[in-house]
Short mmCIF file of C-alpha atoms in Angstrom, two decimals:
data_model
loop_
_atom_site.label_atom_id
_atom_site.label_comp_id
_atom_site.label_asym_id
_atom_site.label_seq_id
_atom_site.Cartn_x
_atom_site.Cartn_y
_atom_site.Cartn_z
CA MET B 1 40.11 13.13 216.70
CA THR B 2 40.07 14.79 213.13
CA PHE B 3 42.22 13.49 210.33
CA CYS B 4 43.34 14.84 206.63
CA SER B 5 44.57 11.45 205.06
CA LEU B 6 45.77 11.08 201.28
CA ILE B 7 45.80 7.41 200.05
CA GLY B 8 47.43 6.07 197.32
CA ILE B 9 44.80 3.40 194.86
CA LEU B 10 45.86 1.43 192.26
CA ASP B 11 43.60 -0.49 190.39
CA ASP B 12 43.28 -3.31 192.04
CA GLY B 13 41.70 -1.66 194.51
CA TRP B 14 40.69 -2.15 198.19
CA ALA B 15 42.85 -5.40 197.94
CA GLY B 16 46.07 -3.36 197.25
CA LEU B 17 45.41 -1.30 200.32
CA SER B 18 47.64 -1.28 203.45
CA ASP B 19 45.89 -2.29 207.47
CA ALA B 20 46.36 1.40 207.57
CA ALA B 21 44.78 2.37 205.04
CA ARG B 22 41.95 0.52 204.93
CA GLU B 23 41.19 1.97 208.34
CA ARG B 24 41.70 5.67 207.58
CA LEU B 25 39.24 4.65 204.38
CA GLY B 26 36.67 2.56 207.14
CA THR B 27 36.33 5.54 209.17
CA ALA B 28 36.63 8.42 206.86
CA ASP B 29 33.76 10.43 207.31
CA VAL B 30 34.34 12.14 203.45
CA VAL B 31 36.07 10.79 200.89
CA ILE B 32 36.72 12.38 197.77
CA GLY B 33 38.55 10.79 194.34
CA ALA B 34 38.53 10.87 190.60
CA GLY B 35 35.24 8.61 189.96
CA ARG B 36 37.45 5.96 188.49
CA THR B 37 39.28 5.20 192.09
CA LEU B 38 35.70 6.41 194.31
CA ASP B 39 34.75 3.17 192.91
CA LEU B 40 37.88 0.78 193.59
CA VAL B 41 35.95 1.47 197.23
CA ARG B 42 32.85 2.03 196.84
CA ALA B 43 31.24 -1.25 198.29
CA ASN B 44 33.99 -0.36 201.63
CA VAL B 45 33.04 2.73 202.35
CA SER B 46 29.36 2.52 202.24
CA LYS B 47 28.41 5.45 205.63
CA ALA B 48 31.16 7.65 203.72
CA GLU B 49 29.84 10.89 201.93
CA LEU B 50 31.71 10.69 198.22
CA LYS B 51 33.18 13.64 196.74
CA ASP B 52 33.60 13.64 192.59
CA MET B 53 36.83 15.30 191.97
CA ASP B 54 36.50 14.78 188.14
CA GLY B 55 36.68 18.52 186.57
CA ALA B 56 37.22 19.60 190.21
CA LEU B 57 40.36 19.10 191.36
CA THR B 58 40.77 22.73 192.79
CA LYS B 59 37.67 22.68 195.31
CA VAL B 60 39.26 19.71 197.22
CA PRO B 61 41.00 21.48 199.88
CA GLU B 62 37.67 23.57 199.84
CA TRP B 63 36.09 20.55 200.30
CA ALA B 64 38.32 19.50 203.13
CA GLN B 65 38.39 22.37 204.81
CA ALA B 66 34.71 21.84 205.00
CA ALA B 67 34.62 19.03 206.56
CA LEU B 68 37.47 19.41 208.99
CA ALA B 69 35.85 22.44 210.81
CA GLU B 70 32.76 20.36 211.24
CA ASN B 71 35.15 17.31 213.09
CA ARG B 72 34.59 15.57 210.29
CA THR B 73 37.46 13.08 209.10
CA VAL B 74 38.35 13.15 205.85
CA ALA B 75 40.21 10.70 203.41
CA ILE B 76 41.83 11.97 199.20
CA LEU B 77 42.38 9.19 197.11
CA ALA B 78 44.96 9.41 194.59
CA THR B 79 47.18 7.11 192.75
CA GLY B 80 50.06 5.49 193.85
CA ASP B 81 52.88 7.19 195.22
CA PRO B 82 50.88 10.91 195.84
CA LEU B 83 54.56 12.30 195.92
CA CYS B 84 55.68 11.05 192.89
CA HIS B 85 53.97 13.91 190.28
CA GLY B 86 50.82 13.60 192.75
CA ILE B 87 48.45 16.07 194.18
CA ALA B 88 50.64 15.49 198.03
CA ALA B 89 52.66 18.60 197.08
CA TRP B 90 49.85 20.73 195.70
CA LEU B 91 47.75 19.53 198.27
CA GLY B 92 50.08 20.16 201.36
CA ASP B 93 50.52 23.84 200.71
CA LYS B 94 46.47 24.25 200.68
CA LEU B 95 45.27 22.68 203.63
CA ASP B 96 46.07 24.98 206.93
CA ALA B 97 45.50 21.27 208.63
CA PRO B 98 48.12 18.05 208.76
CA LEU B 99 48.37 15.64 205.85
CA GLU B 100 48.59 12.96 206.66
CA ILE B 101 50.35 10.69 203.01
CA LEU B 102 50.60 6.67 202.96
CA PRO B 103 51.29 6.10 199.71
CA ASN B 104 51.03 2.50 197.45
CA VAL B 105 53.65 1.77 194.99
CA SER B 106 53.74 4.01 192.28
CA THR B 107 53.10 3.14 188.74
CA LEU B 108 56.94 3.13 188.10
CA GLN B 109 57.91 0.81 190.69
CA LEU B 110 55.21 -1.60 189.04
CA ALA B 111 56.14 -0.89 185.21
CA CYS B 112 59.71 -1.62 186.51
CA ALA B 113 59.44 -5.18 187.77
CA ARG B 114 56.98 -6.10 185.45
CA PHE B 115 60.22 -5.20 182.25
CA ARG B 116 62.38 -6.69 185.61
CA GLN B 117 64.14 -2.98 184.60
CA PRO B 118 66.29 -0.93 187.78
CA TRP B 119 64.92 1.69 188.41
CA GLN B 120 67.55 3.34 190.97
CA ASP B 121 68.62 5.67 187.55
CA ILE B 122 65.78 6.45 185.71
CA THR B 123 64.94 9.98 185.63
CA ILE B 124 60.92 10.47 185.84
CA ALA B 125 58.92 13.12 183.79
CA SER B 126 55.14 13.15 182.96
CA CYS B 127 53.12 14.38 180.03
CA HIS B 128 50.40 13.79 181.37
CA SER B 129 49.20 17.71 180.66
CA LYS B 130 46.07 18.97 178.75
CA ASP B 131 46.14 18.08 174.85
CA ALA B 132 48.24 20.77 173.30
CA GLY B 133 48.39 18.43 169.87
CA GLU B 134 51.27 16.82 167.56
CA TRP B 135 54.96 18.01 168.38
CA PHE B 136 56.34 20.90 166.10
CA ALA B 137 59.71 22.16 165.24
CA GLY B 138 60.41 25.05 168.03
CA ALA B 139 57.67 24.50 170.14
CA THR B 140 57.87 25.92 173.15
CA PRO B 141 57.60 26.02 177.15
CA THR B 142 53.97 25.15 177.37
CA HIS B 143 53.62 22.28 175.25
CA GLY B 144 52.49 19.75 176.91
CA LEU B 145 55.55 17.46 175.83
CA TYR B 146 58.22 19.92 175.82
CA PRO B 147 58.93 17.91 180.41
CA ALA B 148 59.06 14.93 178.64
CA MET B 149 60.71 16.54 175.51
CA ARG B 150 63.76 17.81 177.41
CA ALA B 151 63.81 14.86 179.78
CA ILE B 152 64.59 12.94 177.49
CA ALA B 153 66.73 15.23 175.35
CA GLN B 154 69.58 14.90 178.75
CA HIS B 155 69.16 11.91 179.59
CA ALA B 156 68.99 8.00 177.75
CA GLN B 157 66.15 6.32 180.48
CA VAL B 158 62.66 8.58 181.08
CA PHE B 159 59.49 6.62 182.91
CA LEU B 160 56.86 8.93 182.18
CA PHE B 161 53.83 10.06 183.27
CA THR B 162 51.26 9.36 180.67
CA GLY B 163 47.88 11.41 178.97
CA PRO B 164 44.86 10.17 177.16
CA GLU B 165 45.70 12.33 174.56
CA ASN B 166 49.52 12.74 175.21
CA ASN B 167 49.59 9.08 174.70
CA PRO B 168 52.83 6.56 174.13
CA ALA B 169 51.97 7.25 169.76
CA ARG B 170 51.73 11.08 170.22
CA LEU B 171 55.07 10.97 172.29
CA ALA B 172 57.05 8.39 169.63
CA ARG B 173 56.13 10.74 166.99
CA ALA B 174 57.01 13.41 168.37
CA LEU B 175 60.13 11.94 168.68
CA LEU B 176 60.67 10.65 165.19
CA THR B 177 59.76 14.44 164.63
CA ALA B 178 62.89 16.25 166.67
CA GLY B 179 65.10 14.47 164.56
CA TYR B 180 65.74 10.53 166.23
CA ALA B 181 66.05 7.59 164.16
CA SER B 182 63.34 4.55 164.70
CA ASP B 183 65.65 2.44 166.12
CA GLU B 184 67.70 4.80 168.54
CA VAL B 185 64.83 5.14 171.11
CA SER B 186 62.51 1.76 172.61
CA LEU B 187 59.34 2.24 174.12
CA SER B 188 58.25 0.37 176.53
CA VAL B 189 55.04 0.43 177.08
CA ALA B 190 53.11 -1.11 180.14
CA CYS B 191 48.67 -0.96 180.36
CA ARG B 192 46.02 -1.60 182.97
CA LEU B 193 48.52 -2.27 184.97
CA GLN B 194 47.16 -4.49 188.00
CA LEU B 195 44.00 -4.93 186.27
CA PRO B 196 43.02 -8.34 184.71
CA ASP B 197 43.74 -7.31 180.68
CA GLU B 198 47.07 -5.58 182.23
CA GLN B 199 49.25 -5.57 178.85
CA LEU B 200 52.81 -4.83 178.56
CA PHE B 201 54.55 -3.52 175.34
CA PRO B 202 57.92 -3.63 175.56
CA VAL B 203 61.22 -1.65 173.10
CA LEU B 204 59.19 -1.21 170.43
CA SER B 205 60.60 1.23 167.55
CA LEU B 206 59.17 4.87 167.24
CA ASP B 207 58.36 3.64 164.16
CA ALA B 208 55.68 0.77 165.33
CA ALA B 209 54.63 2.34 168.81
CA ALA B 210 53.76 5.79 166.46
CA SER B 211 50.50 4.27 164.72
CA MET B 212 49.54 1.30 167.89
CA ASN B 213 46.33 2.05 169.80
CA PHE B 214 47.38 1.42 173.79
CA PRO B 215 45.20 0.85 176.20
CA GLU B 216 44.62 3.44 178.90
CA PRO B 217 45.63 4.23 181.87
CA ASN B 218 49.07 3.41 180.38
CA VAL B 219 52.86 4.63 180.93
CA VAL B 220 55.77 4.60 179.26
CA LEU B 221 59.75 4.01 180.28
CA VAL B 222 61.24 5.71 176.80
CA GLN B 223 65.49 3.86 176.76
CA ARG B 224 67.69 6.28 174.33
CA LYS B 225 70.77 5.10 173.26
CA GLU B 226 73.89 7.40 173.67
CA SER B 227 76.23 8.47 171.27
CA ALA B 228 79.37 10.47 171.56
CA GLY B 229 77.26 13.82 170.66
CA VAL B 230 78.58 17.22 170.06
CA PRO B 231 80.27 19.16 172.72
CA THR B 232 77.71 21.19 175.20
CA PHE B 233 80.12 24.81 173.02
CA GLY B 234 82.83 24.93 170.82
CA LEU B 235 82.03 23.54 167.45
CA ASP B 236 83.53 24.09 164.32
CA ASP B 237 81.99 26.26 162.10
CA LEU B 238 82.29 23.77 159.66
CA GLU B 239 79.88 21.08 162.07
CA TYR B 240 77.07 24.30 161.23
CA ILE B 241 75.45 24.11 157.82
CA GLN B 242 75.72 28.13 156.55
CA ARG B 243 74.87 30.17 153.25
CA THR B 244 76.64 28.82 150.67
CA PRO B 245 79.16 29.61 148.54
CA GLU B 246 79.80 32.41 150.81
CA LYS B 247 80.34 31.65 154.25
CA GLY B 248 78.30 33.67 155.48
CA LEU B 249 75.79 34.78 158.41
CA ILE B 250 77.69 32.87 161.46
CA THR B 251 79.62 34.22 164.67
CA LYS B 252 82.95 32.28 164.13
CA GLN B 253 83.87 29.91 167.19
CA GLU B 254 86.12 32.07 169.12
CA ALA B 255 84.00 35.19 168.91
CA ARG B 256 80.93 33.21 169.77
CA ALA B 257 82.73 31.55 172.71
CA LEU B 258 84.28 34.01 174.29
CA SER B 259 79.68 35.74 173.52
CA LEU B 260 78.47 32.90 175.53
CA ALA B 261 81.05 33.35 178.31
CA LYS B 262 79.58 36.96 178.22
CA LEU B 263 76.03 36.53 178.26
CA ARG B 264 76.77 34.14 181.54
CA ILE B 265 73.64 31.29 181.17
CA LYS B 266 72.37 30.13 183.62
CA ARG B 267 71.21 26.07 182.92
CA ASN B 268 67.43 27.73 183.61
CA ALA B 269 67.08 30.94 181.09
CA THR B 270 65.33 32.41 178.65
CA VAL B 271 67.93 33.40 176.08
CA TRP B 272 67.45 36.14 172.68
CA ASP B 273 69.24 35.25 169.70
CA ILE B 274 68.60 38.37 167.20
CA GLY B 275 69.81 38.35 164.16
CA ALA B 276 70.33 34.14 164.51
CA GLY B 277 72.18 34.12 160.83
CA SER B 278 72.73 29.88 160.84
CA GLY B 279 71.84 29.54 164.94
CA SER B 280 75.33 29.03 166.45
CA VAL B 281 75.10 31.23 169.08
CA GLY B 282 71.19 30.35 169.73
CA LEU B 283 71.91 26.62 169.49
CA GLU B 284 75.07 26.01 171.77
CA ALA B 285 73.12 28.97 174.45
CA ALA B 286 70.14 26.24 174.41
CA ARG B 287 72.91 23.54 175.18
CA LEU B 288 74.09 25.48 177.39
CA ALA B 289 70.64 26.03 179.37
CA PRO B 290 69.43 22.65 179.43
CA HIS B 291 66.33 23.45 181.58
CA GLY B 292 65.79 26.92 179.74
CA HIS B 293 64.40 27.85 176.68
CA VAL B 294 65.72 30.29 173.21
CA TRP B 295 63.77 32.53 171.44
CA ALA B 296 65.60 33.00 168.56
CA ILE B 297 64.53 35.78 165.46
CA GLU B 298 66.00 36.06 161.57
CA LYS B 299 64.85 37.61 158.27
CA ASN B 300 66.97 36.08 156.14
CA GLU B 301 64.36 33.34 154.45
CA GLY B 302 67.86 31.17 153.75
CA ASP B 303 69.33 31.74 157.07
CA ALA B 304 66.53 31.05 159.16
CA ALA B 305 66.41 28.02 157.12
CA ASN B 306 69.32 26.79 157.77
CA ALA B 307 69.54 27.88 161.62
CA ARG B 308 66.19 25.08 161.81
CA ALA B 309 68.50 22.21 159.62
CA ASN B 310 71.11 22.64 162.02
CA ALA B 311 68.33 22.72 165.07
CA ALA B 312 67.44 19.48 163.65
CA ARG B 313 70.79 18.35 163.70
CA PHE B 314 71.53 18.87 167.20
CA ARG B 315 68.22 17.49 168.04
CA ALA B 316 67.34 21.30 169.91
CA THR B 317 63.99 20.85 171.45
CA ASN B 318 64.56 23.96 174.08
CA TYR B 319 64.98 26.10 170.50
CA SER B 320 62.16 28.68 168.43
CA LEU B 321 62.61 30.23 165.89
CA PHE B 322 60.82 33.46 164.32
CA ASP B 323 60.80 34.30 160.67
CA GLY B 324 61.34 37.93 160.84
CA LYS B 325 63.01 41.41 161.81
CA ALA B 326 63.07 42.17 165.42
CA PRO B 327 61.14 43.95 167.22
CA GLN B 328 59.29 42.03 165.78
CA HIS B 329 57.71 39.29 167.42
CA LEU B 330 59.34 40.00 171.10
CA ASP B 331 56.66 41.43 172.48
CA THR B 332 55.27 37.65 173.40
CA TRP B 333 58.75 36.33 174.34
CA PRO B 334 59.13 36.03 177.87
CA ALA B 335 61.20 38.41 179.51
CA PRO B 336 65.10 37.17 178.98
CA ASP B 337 67.98 36.37 180.96
CA ALA B 338 70.24 36.55 178.55
CA VAL B 339 70.35 38.39 174.68
CA PHE B 340 72.66 38.68 172.60
CA ILE B 341 72.68 40.23 169.08
CA GLY B 342 74.27 39.06 165.89
CA GLY B 343 72.64 41.28 163.45
CA SER B 344 69.44 44.09 163.96
CA GLY B 345 68.67 44.89 161.18
CA GLY B 346 68.93 48.89 161.80
CA GLU B 347 66.56 49.07 164.33
CA LEU B 348 69.80 49.30 167.26
CA ALA B 349 69.47 51.72 168.97
CA GLU B 350 65.36 51.22 169.64
CA LEU B 351 66.04 47.47 169.30
CA ILE B 352 68.90 48.44 172.39
CA ARG B 353 66.12 50.34 174.26
CA LEU B 354 63.12 47.67 173.90
CA ILE B 355 65.52 45.11 175.68
CA LEU B 356 67.52 46.78 178.59
CA ALA B 357 62.99 47.36 179.25
CA ARG B 358 62.94 43.82 179.45
CA LEU B 359 65.96 42.15 180.47
CA LYS B 360 65.69 40.69 183.98
CA PRO B 361 67.24 42.02 186.76
CA GLY B 362 71.43 41.12 186.36
CA GLY B 363 70.72 40.27 182.70
CA ARG B 364 73.24 40.49 180.36
CA LEU B 365 73.04 42.26 176.94
CA VAL B 366 75.82 40.18 174.52
CA MET B 367 76.37 42.26 171.31
CA ASN B 368 78.70 41.31 167.99
CA PHE B 369 80.08 44.06 165.94
CA VAL B 370 82.17 44.56 162.40
CA THR B 371 81.02 48.09 161.48
CA LEU B 372 82.19 51.36 163.19
CA GLU B 373 79.18 52.94 162.67
CA ASN B 374 77.11 49.81 164.64
CA LEU B 375 79.72 49.81 167.33
CA ALA B 376 79.31 53.89 167.91
CA THR B 377 75.47 53.44 167.41
CA ALA B 378 75.68 51.15 170.06
CA THR B 379 78.18 52.79 172.48
CA ALA B 380 75.69 55.96 172.08
CA ALA B 381 72.64 53.84 172.57
CA LEU B 382 73.66 52.60 176.70
CA ASN B 383 74.82 55.33 176.56
CA GLU B 384 71.88 57.28 176.68
CA PHE B 385 70.01 55.05 178.72
CA CYS B 386 72.55 55.34 181.76
CA ALA B 387 74.07 51.57 181.04
CA GLU B 388 77.12 50.78 182.46
CA TRP B 389 79.52 48.58 179.59
CA ASP B 390 82.29 46.95 177.95
CA VAL B 391 83.75 46.44 174.43
CA VAL B 392 86.31 43.92 173.95
CA GLN B 393 88.17 44.24 170.45
CA LEU B 394 89.05 40.23 169.14
CA GLN B 395 90.83 39.38 166.38
CA ALA B 396 91.91 35.82 165.82
CA SER B 397 94.29 34.69 163.58
CA ARG B 398 94.34 31.26 162.25
CA SER B 399 96.47 28.83 160.37
CA GLN B 400 96.54 27.84 156.81
CA PRO B 401 99.11 25.99 154.68
CA ILE B 402 101.75 27.09 152.55
CA LEU B 403 103.58 24.39 150.60
CA ASP B 404 105.27 21.91 153.70
CA MET B 405 104.58 25.18 155.78
CA HIS B 406 102.24 26.80 157.75
CA ARG B 407 100.94 30.97 158.06
CA MET B 408 98.25 33.05 160.41
CA ALA B 409 95.41 34.66 157.83
CA ALA B 410 93.62 37.05 159.94
CA GLN B 411 90.32 37.36 160.03
CA ASN B 412 88.30 40.17 161.13
CA PRO B 413 88.19 41.91 163.92
CA VAL B 414 84.61 41.71 165.95
CA TRP B 415 83.92 44.21 168.73
CA ILE B 416 81.49 43.00 171.77
CA VAL B 417 80.04 45.25 173.72
CA THR B 418 78.53 43.70 176.84
CA THR B 419 76.32 45.26 179.70
CA SER B 420 74.68 43.99 182.00
CA LYS B 421 70.76 45.13 184.34
CA ALA B 422 71.04 45.81 187.70
CA THR B 423 69.10 43.67 190.25
CA PHE B 424 68.02 46.32 192.35
#
């Protein structure tokens, strides 16, 4: 009977395999693996045809299917547990034949054992991807470190599978760039596990790790000190850096809270913030969408600088701010689930048309206006494009001390216009 087995292996090679894994490899007609893993078993599978999948991963299903069609048994080698950030799920979807999985101990388990660290509460992530260069403020989801940075932002303990380029030192530099203090996050790095020259580097500060050269391969445990932090949304206006002496382009807390509620942001949403000002709406949207990303644009250099400073203060690694006047850049952004317009720069009707065309089905557009003219332009455009809409006039008053008492000081009224795109 022919079979296809996916076998987990570590750097101790044949000695670390189970009896079942050895039996499958010993009787396999074809053994597929990376060059490094093939070398670990080469002496024990001398009768098998060996296929090196370095640089040829996409051919693995084809090789396996061809061998099985000839009634030849196949064994595929993977590192550790193939179901833990390995190739098992990808490969299983591409094979017509059943896939038997024989896992080994994962490098996560090994590293945590070396560091005497319980791992049931650890979040697992990976930056074992193509080289995307150093991390920078405003990096988008295409960056190789993006999954790792988002995982660390959300969880106090993260175990990471690294790569030759996206290594622990680059990760440490990325965290420093994102605004983490050197002693706020520690990296424990396990190198060359199960090999004679295995090395462990426990509890390194970011500054120490950022300039080190770690032996490869390696994995890293990231531990971040938890703090009270800031709420998901509803920050006070004064918690944002904004234009002075005029306290200017910031959506006030009351309007911000209602606008965010109207946007109905999901945790994985793609959000556009047009006319970002000080960044208050977009940055709180980023917190409401921890698995999503916010794309923001601001034409005023001073306000854009403030928005970037606010993003750094709040360590918003899922927030990208672009300099310019919409609709500039929008054609390069992914289709949004939610769009907020806080300022349009005089292109309001055309902007609404563009957004309604790009908005995902079920997506929502929320606009804030303080002038009758812009309100009229927006509602006329929505009518022209046959979009249903509603408007809320919000006028809040805040208490202010007067002598030994308090009075209510009215804020300017804001019109909050909401429309959504049909789901069909």
